[in-house]
Amino acid sequence: MKLSDSIHKVKELRDKGLTYQAIGNELKISKQRVCQIIVAGKKRNLDQSKWTHGLSSRNAKLMEKLDIKSKNEAIIEINSGKIIPYRFKNFGWKSYVDLCKWLGVDPKPDKAGHCPHCGK
């Protein structure tokens, strides 16, 4: 069963008042796994409430590292040239293009498509 299906089913059974053990018995999983699924559901809800929902984890971590709190702030940083490929660890051209697409801005082409550090 997919995690999203498990989260839904466990929540449904929990709302009916079943214990972790009873849910586990019904779904043929351990009560520990039931607890893990509940925690995963809470984490998923928290992630969906963040403004970075839908971004790759790499780009979401960069936004957190740079203390950027909204899409508008991120767009300003992109347009000002503060966020560019290869400036940050694990942030290359692909991550930059993905971020730009998610923000709805056109990526600025690098001078020759080369890494600014090694020239390759």
Short mmCIF file of N, CA and C in Angstrom, two decimals:
data_model
loop_
_atom_site.label_atom_id
_atom_site.label_comp_id
_atom_site.label_asym_id
_atom_site.label_seq_id
_atom_site.Cartn_x
_atom_site.Cartn_y
_atom_site.Cartn_z
N MET A 1 0.85 -1.18 0.00
CA MET A 1 0.00 0.00 0.00
C MET A 1 0.90 1.25 0.00
N LYS A 2 0.55 2.23 -0.83
CA LYS A 2 1.30 3.49 -0.87
C LYS A 2 1.15 4.24 0.45
N LEU A 3 2.17 5.04 0.75
CA LEU A 3 2.15 5.79 2.00
C LEU A 3 0.94 6.72 2.07
N SER A 4 0.62 7.40 0.97
CA SER A 4 -0.52 8.31 0.99
C SER A 4 -1.83 7.56 1.27
N ASP A 5 -1.96 6.35 0.72
CA ASP A 5 -3.14 5.53 1.00
C ASP A 5 -3.15 5.10 2.46
N SER A 6 -1.98 4.72 2.97
CA SER A 6 -1.86 4.29 4.37
C SER A 6 -2.22 5.42 5.31
N ILE A 7 -1.72 6.61 5.02
CA ILE A 7 -2.01 7.77 5.86
C ILE A 7 -3.52 8.00 5.92
N HIS A 8 -4.15 7.94 4.76
CA HIS A 8 -5.60 8.17 4.70
C HIS A 8 -6.35 7.11 5.49
N LYS A 9 -5.99 5.84 5.28
CA LYS A 9 -6.69 4.73 5.95
C LYS A 9 -6.49 4.77 7.47
N VAL A 10 -5.24 5.01 7.90
CA VAL A 10 -4.96 5.07 9.35
C VAL A 10 -5.70 6.24 9.98
N LYS A 11 -5.71 7.39 9.31
CA LYS A 11 -6.44 8.55 9.85
C LYS A 11 -7.92 8.25 9.96
N GLU A 12 -8.46 7.61 8.95
CA GLU A 12 -9.87 7.24 8.96
C GLU A 12 -10.19 6.31 10.14
N LEU A 13 -9.36 5.30 10.35
CA LEU A 13 -9.57 4.36 11.46
C LEU A 13 -9.35 5.03 12.82
N ARG A 14 -8.36 5.90 12.87
CA ARG A 14 -8.08 6.61 14.13
C ARG A 14 -9.24 7.53 14.50
N ASP A 15 -9.84 8.17 13.48
CA ASP A 15 -10.99 9.04 13.72
C ASP A 15 -12.19 8.26 14.25
N LYS A 16 -12.24 6.96 13.93
CA LYS A 16 -13.31 6.10 14.45
C LYS A 16 -13.04 5.67 15.89
N GLY A 17 -11.85 6.03 16.41
CA GLY A 17 -11.54 5.74 17.81
C GLY A 17 -10.73 4.48 18.02
N LEU A 18 -10.23 3.85 16.96
CA LEU A 18 -9.44 2.64 17.11
C LEU A 18 -8.07 2.95 17.69
N THR A 19 -7.54 2.02 18.46
CA THR A 19 -6.19 2.17 19.01
C THR A 19 -5.17 1.81 17.93
N TYR A 20 -3.90 2.14 18.19
CA TYR A 20 -2.83 1.79 17.25
C TYR A 20 -2.81 0.27 17.02
N GLN A 21 -3.00 -0.49 18.11
CA GLN A 21 -2.97 -1.96 18.01
C GLN A 21 -4.13 -2.45 17.14
N ALA A 22 -5.32 -1.90 17.35
CA ALA A 22 -6.49 -2.32 16.57
C ALA A 22 -6.32 -1.96 15.09
N ILE A 23 -5.77 -0.78 14.82
CA ILE A 23 -5.51 -0.37 13.44
C ILE A 23 -4.50 -1.32 12.82
N GLY A 24 -3.45 -1.61 13.56
CA GLY A 24 -2.42 -2.52 13.07
C GLY A 24 -2.99 -3.90 12.76
N ASN A 25 -3.84 -4.40 13.63
CA ASN A 25 -4.46 -5.71 13.41
C ASN A 25 -5.30 -5.70 12.13
N GLU A 26 -6.06 -4.63 11.94
CA GLU A 26 -6.92 -4.55 10.76
C GLU A 26 -6.11 -4.44 9.46
N LEU A 27 -5.03 -3.67 9.50
CA LEU A 27 -4.21 -3.46 8.29
C LEU A 27 -3.07 -4.47 8.15
N LYS A 28 -2.97 -5.35 9.15
CA LYS A 28 -1.91 -6.37 9.18
C LYS A 28 -0.51 -5.75 9.18
N ILE A 29 -0.37 -4.74 10.04
CA ILE A 29 0.93 -4.10 10.27
C ILE A 29 1.10 -3.94 11.78
N SER A 30 2.31 -3.64 12.20
CA SER A 30 2.55 -3.48 13.64
C SER A 30 2.01 -2.14 14.13
N LYS A 31 1.81 -2.05 15.45
CA LYS A 31 1.35 -0.77 16.01
C LYS A 31 2.45 0.28 15.88
N GLN A 32 3.72 -0.15 15.85
CA GLN A 32 4.83 0.79 15.62
C GLN A 32 4.73 1.40 14.23
N ARG A 33 4.37 0.57 13.24
CA ARG A 33 4.22 1.07 11.87
C ARG A 33 3.04 2.05 11.81
N VAL A 34 1.99 1.77 12.53
CA VAL A 34 0.85 2.68 12.58
C VAL A 34 1.32 4.05 13.10
N CYS A 35 2.12 4.03 14.16
CA CYS A 35 2.65 5.27 14.73
C CYS A 35 3.51 6.00 13.70
N GLN A 36 4.35 5.27 12.96
CA GLN A 36 5.20 5.88 11.93
C GLN A 36 4.36 6.53 10.84
N ILE A 37 3.28 5.87 10.46
CA ILE A 37 2.40 6.42 9.42
C ILE A 37 1.73 7.69 9.92
N ILE A 38 1.31 7.72 11.17
CA ILE A 38 0.69 8.93 11.74
C ILE A 38 1.69 10.08 11.76
N VAL A 39 2.92 9.80 12.17
CA VAL A 39 3.97 10.83 12.17
C VAL A 39 4.24 11.34 10.75
N ALA A 40 4.29 10.42 9.78
CA ALA A 40 4.52 10.80 8.39
C ALA A 40 3.38 11.70 7.88
N GLY A 41 2.16 11.40 8.29
CA GLY A 41 1.01 12.22 7.89
C GLY A 41 1.09 13.62 8.46
N LYS A 42 1.51 13.72 9.71
CA LYS A 42 1.65 15.05 10.34
C LYS A 42 2.76 15.84 9.65
N LYS A 43 3.87 15.17 9.32
CA LYS A 43 4.98 15.84 8.63
C LYS A 43 4.54 16.31 7.25
N ARG A 44 3.78 15.47 6.55
CA ARG A 44 3.30 15.83 5.22
C ARG A 44 2.40 17.06 5.30
N ASN A 45 1.51 17.10 6.30
CA ASN A 45 0.63 18.26 6.47
C ASN A 45 1.44 19.52 6.74
N LEU A 46 2.48 19.40 7.56
CA LEU A 46 3.34 20.54 7.87
C LEU A 46 4.07 21.01 6.61
N ASP A 47 4.60 20.08 5.83
CA ASP A 47 5.31 20.43 4.60
C ASP A 47 4.39 21.12 3.61
N GLN A 48 3.14 20.67 3.53
CA GLN A 48 2.20 21.26 2.58
C GLN A 48 1.78 22.67 2.99
N SER A 49 1.95 23.00 4.25
CA SER A 49 1.57 24.34 4.69
C SER A 49 2.70 25.36 4.49
N LYS A 50 3.89 24.90 4.15
CA LYS A 50 5.01 25.82 3.94
C LYS A 50 4.92 26.46 2.56
N TRP A 51 5.46 27.66 2.41
CA TRP A 51 5.42 28.35 1.13
C TRP A 51 6.27 27.65 0.08
N THR A 52 7.21 26.82 0.52
CA THR A 52 8.09 26.12 -0.42
C THR A 52 7.50 24.79 -0.89
N HIS A 53 6.25 24.51 -0.55
CA HIS A 53 5.64 23.24 -0.97
C HIS A 53 5.66 23.13 -2.49
N GLY A 54 6.16 22.03 -2.97
CA GLY A 54 6.26 21.81 -4.41
C GLY A 54 7.67 22.00 -4.95
N LEU A 55 8.52 22.61 -4.16
CA LEU A 55 9.93 22.76 -4.55
C LEU A 55 10.68 21.48 -4.24
N SER A 56 11.76 21.25 -4.95
CA SER A 56 12.61 20.11 -4.61
C SER A 56 13.18 20.35 -3.21
N SER A 57 13.55 19.29 -2.55
CA SER A 57 14.09 19.46 -1.19
C SER A 57 15.38 20.26 -1.23
N ARG A 58 16.17 20.10 -2.28
CA ARG A 58 17.42 20.87 -2.42
C ARG A 58 17.13 22.36 -2.48
N ASN A 59 16.16 22.75 -3.30
CA ASN A 59 15.83 24.17 -3.41
C ASN A 59 15.14 24.70 -2.16
N ALA A 60 14.30 23.88 -1.54
CA ALA A 60 13.65 24.29 -0.29
C ALA A 60 14.69 24.54 0.80
N LYS A 61 15.70 23.68 0.87
CA LYS A 61 16.76 23.86 1.87
C LYS A 61 17.56 25.13 1.58
N LEU A 62 17.78 25.43 0.30
CA LEU A 62 18.50 26.66 -0.04
C LEU A 62 17.70 27.88 0.39
N MET A 63 16.38 27.86 0.17
CA MET A 63 15.55 28.99 0.58
C MET A 63 15.62 29.18 2.09
N GLU A 64 15.63 28.07 2.81
CA GLU A 64 15.74 28.14 4.27
C GLU A 64 17.11 28.67 4.68
N LYS A 65 18.16 28.18 4.04
CA LYS A 65 19.53 28.62 4.35
C LYS A 65 19.70 30.12 4.11
N LEU A 66 19.09 30.62 3.03
CA LEU A 66 19.20 32.04 2.69
C LEU A 66 18.18 32.90 3.44
N ASP A 67 17.35 32.26 4.28
CA ASP A 67 16.33 32.95 5.07
C ASP A 67 15.35 33.71 4.19
N ILE A 68 14.98 33.09 3.07
CA ILE A 68 13.98 33.67 2.17
C ILE A 68 12.62 33.16 2.62
N LYS A 69 11.68 34.08 2.82
CA LYS A 69 10.41 33.75 3.45
C LYS A 69 9.20 33.74 2.51
N SER A 70 9.39 34.08 1.22
CA SER A 70 8.25 34.09 0.31
C SER A 70 8.73 33.98 -1.14
N LYS A 71 7.77 33.71 -2.01
CA LYS A 71 8.10 33.63 -3.44
C LYS A 71 8.60 34.98 -3.95
N ASN A 72 7.99 36.06 -3.48
CA ASN A 72 8.41 37.39 -3.93
C ASN A 72 9.86 37.67 -3.56
N GLU A 73 10.25 37.29 -2.34
CA GLU A 73 11.65 37.48 -1.93
C GLU A 73 12.58 36.66 -2.82
N ALA A 74 12.18 35.44 -3.13
CA ALA A 74 13.01 34.57 -3.97
C ALA A 74 13.15 35.15 -5.37
N ILE A 75 12.06 35.68 -5.91
CA ILE A 75 12.11 36.29 -7.25
C ILE A 75 13.05 37.49 -7.25
N ILE A 76 12.99 38.30 -6.21
CA ILE A 76 13.88 39.47 -6.10
C ILE A 76 15.33 39.01 -6.07
N GLU A 77 15.63 37.96 -5.30
CA GLU A 77 17.00 37.45 -5.20
C GLU A 77 17.48 36.88 -6.53
N ILE A 78 16.60 36.21 -7.27
CA ILE A 78 16.96 35.68 -8.60
C ILE A 78 17.25 36.84 -9.55
N ASN A 79 16.33 37.81 -9.60
CA ASN A 79 16.48 38.93 -10.53
C ASN A 79 17.67 39.82 -10.21
N SER A 80 18.05 39.89 -8.93
CA SER A 80 19.19 40.72 -8.55
C SER A 80 20.52 40.02 -8.80
N GLY A 81 20.44 38.72 -9.09
CA GLY A 81 21.67 37.96 -9.35
C GLY A 81 22.31 37.37 -8.11
N LYS A 82 21.62 37.44 -6.98
CA LYS A 82 22.19 36.86 -5.75
C LYS A 82 22.07 35.35 -5.74
N ILE A 83 21.05 34.82 -6.42
CA ILE A 83 20.92 33.37 -6.56
C ILE A 83 21.25 33.03 -8.01
N ILE A 84 22.40 32.40 -8.18
CA ILE A 84 22.85 31.98 -9.50
C ILE A 84 23.42 30.56 -9.38
N PRO A 85 23.48 29.86 -10.50
CA PRO A 85 24.04 28.50 -10.45
C PRO A 85 25.47 28.50 -9.94
N TYR A 86 25.81 27.48 -9.19
CA TYR A 86 27.16 27.21 -8.68
C TYR A 86 27.62 28.13 -7.56
N ARG A 87 26.81 29.08 -7.16
CA ARG A 87 27.21 29.96 -6.06
C ARG A 87 27.12 29.22 -4.72
N PHE A 88 26.19 28.28 -4.63
CA PHE A 88 25.97 27.56 -3.38
C PHE A 88 26.24 26.08 -3.59
N LYS A 89 26.64 25.42 -2.53
CA LYS A 89 26.93 24.00 -2.59
C LYS A 89 25.68 23.24 -3.05
N ASN A 90 25.86 22.30 -3.95
CA ASN A 90 24.78 21.46 -4.48
C ASN A 90 23.69 22.27 -5.19
N PHE A 91 24.04 23.40 -5.75
CA PHE A 91 23.08 24.23 -6.47
C PHE A 91 23.68 24.59 -7.82
N GLY A 92 23.42 23.72 -8.79
CA GLY A 92 23.95 23.93 -10.13
C GLY A 92 22.87 24.43 -11.08
N TRP A 93 23.15 24.24 -12.35
CA TRP A 93 22.27 24.76 -13.39
C TRP A 93 20.88 24.14 -13.32
N LYS A 94 20.80 22.82 -13.15
CA LYS A 94 19.50 22.14 -13.12
C LYS A 94 18.65 22.64 -11.94
N SER A 95 19.24 22.75 -10.77
CA SER A 95 18.50 23.25 -9.60
C SER A 95 18.04 24.68 -9.83
N TYR A 96 18.91 25.48 -10.45
CA TYR A 96 18.58 26.88 -10.73
C TYR A 96 17.39 26.96 -11.69
N VAL A 97 17.42 26.18 -12.76
CA VAL A 97 16.33 26.19 -13.74
C VAL A 97 15.03 25.71 -13.09
N ASP A 98 15.11 24.65 -12.27
CA ASP A 98 13.91 24.16 -11.57
C ASP A 98 13.33 25.24 -10.66
N LEU A 99 14.18 25.94 -9.95
CA LEU A 99 13.72 27.01 -9.06
C LEU A 99 13.06 28.12 -9.87
N CYS A 100 13.69 28.52 -10.96
CA CYS A 100 13.13 29.58 -11.80
C CYS A 100 11.76 29.19 -12.35
N LYS A 101 11.64 27.95 -12.83
CA LYS A 101 10.35 27.48 -13.36
C LYS A 101 9.29 27.52 -12.28
N TRP A 102 9.64 27.06 -11.07
CA TRP A 102 8.68 27.04 -9.97
C TRP A 102 8.24 28.45 -9.60
N LEU A 103 9.18 29.40 -9.69
CA LEU A 103 8.87 30.79 -9.35
C LEU A 103 8.17 31.52 -10.50
N GLY A 104 8.24 30.95 -11.71
CA GLY A 104 7.63 31.58 -12.87
C GLY A 104 8.47 32.68 -13.48
N VAL A 105 9.78 32.58 -13.33
CA VAL A 105 10.69 33.56 -13.95
C VAL A 105 11.58 32.84 -14.95
N ASP A 106 12.06 33.59 -15.93
CA ASP A 106 12.95 33.01 -16.92
C ASP A 106 14.35 32.92 -16.34
N PRO A 107 14.99 31.74 -16.47
CA PRO A 107 16.37 31.64 -15.99
C PRO A 107 17.28 32.49 -16.85
N LYS A 108 18.22 33.15 -16.19
CA LYS A 108 19.19 33.96 -16.93
C LYS A 108 20.29 33.01 -17.43
N PRO A 109 20.53 33.01 -18.73
CA PRO A 109 21.56 32.09 -19.23
C PRO A 109 22.94 32.50 -18.73
N ASP A 110 23.74 31.49 -18.34
CA ASP A 110 25.10 31.83 -17.96
C ASP A 110 25.86 32.16 -19.23
N LYS A 111 26.99 32.77 -19.09
CA LYS A 111 27.69 33.35 -20.23
C LYS A 111 27.93 32.35 -21.37
N ALA A 112 28.38 31.15 -21.05
CA ALA A 112 28.62 30.18 -22.12
C ALA A 112 28.16 28.79 -21.71
N GLY A 113 27.33 28.72 -20.67
CA GLY A 113 26.89 27.43 -20.20
C GLY A 113 27.97 26.68 -19.44
N HIS A 114 28.95 27.42 -18.93
CA HIS A 114 30.07 26.80 -18.23
C HIS A 114 30.03 27.10 -16.75
N CYS A 115 30.64 26.20 -16.00
CA CYS A 115 30.79 26.40 -14.57
C CYS A 115 31.73 27.58 -14.34
N PRO A 116 31.36 28.56 -13.50
CA PRO A 116 32.22 29.71 -13.27
C PRO A 116 33.50 29.36 -12.52
N HIS A 117 33.53 28.21 -11.88
CA HIS A 117 34.71 27.83 -11.10
C HIS A 117 35.76 27.10 -11.93
N CYS A 118 35.31 26.09 -12.68
CA CYS A 118 36.28 25.26 -13.38
C CYS A 118 36.29 25.52 -14.87
N GLY A 119 35.28 26.22 -15.39
CA GLY A 119 35.24 26.55 -16.81
C GLY A 119 34.72 25.42 -17.69
N LYS A 120 34.34 24.29 -17.11
CA LYS A 120 33.84 23.16 -17.92
C LYS A 120 32.39 23.33 -18.24
#
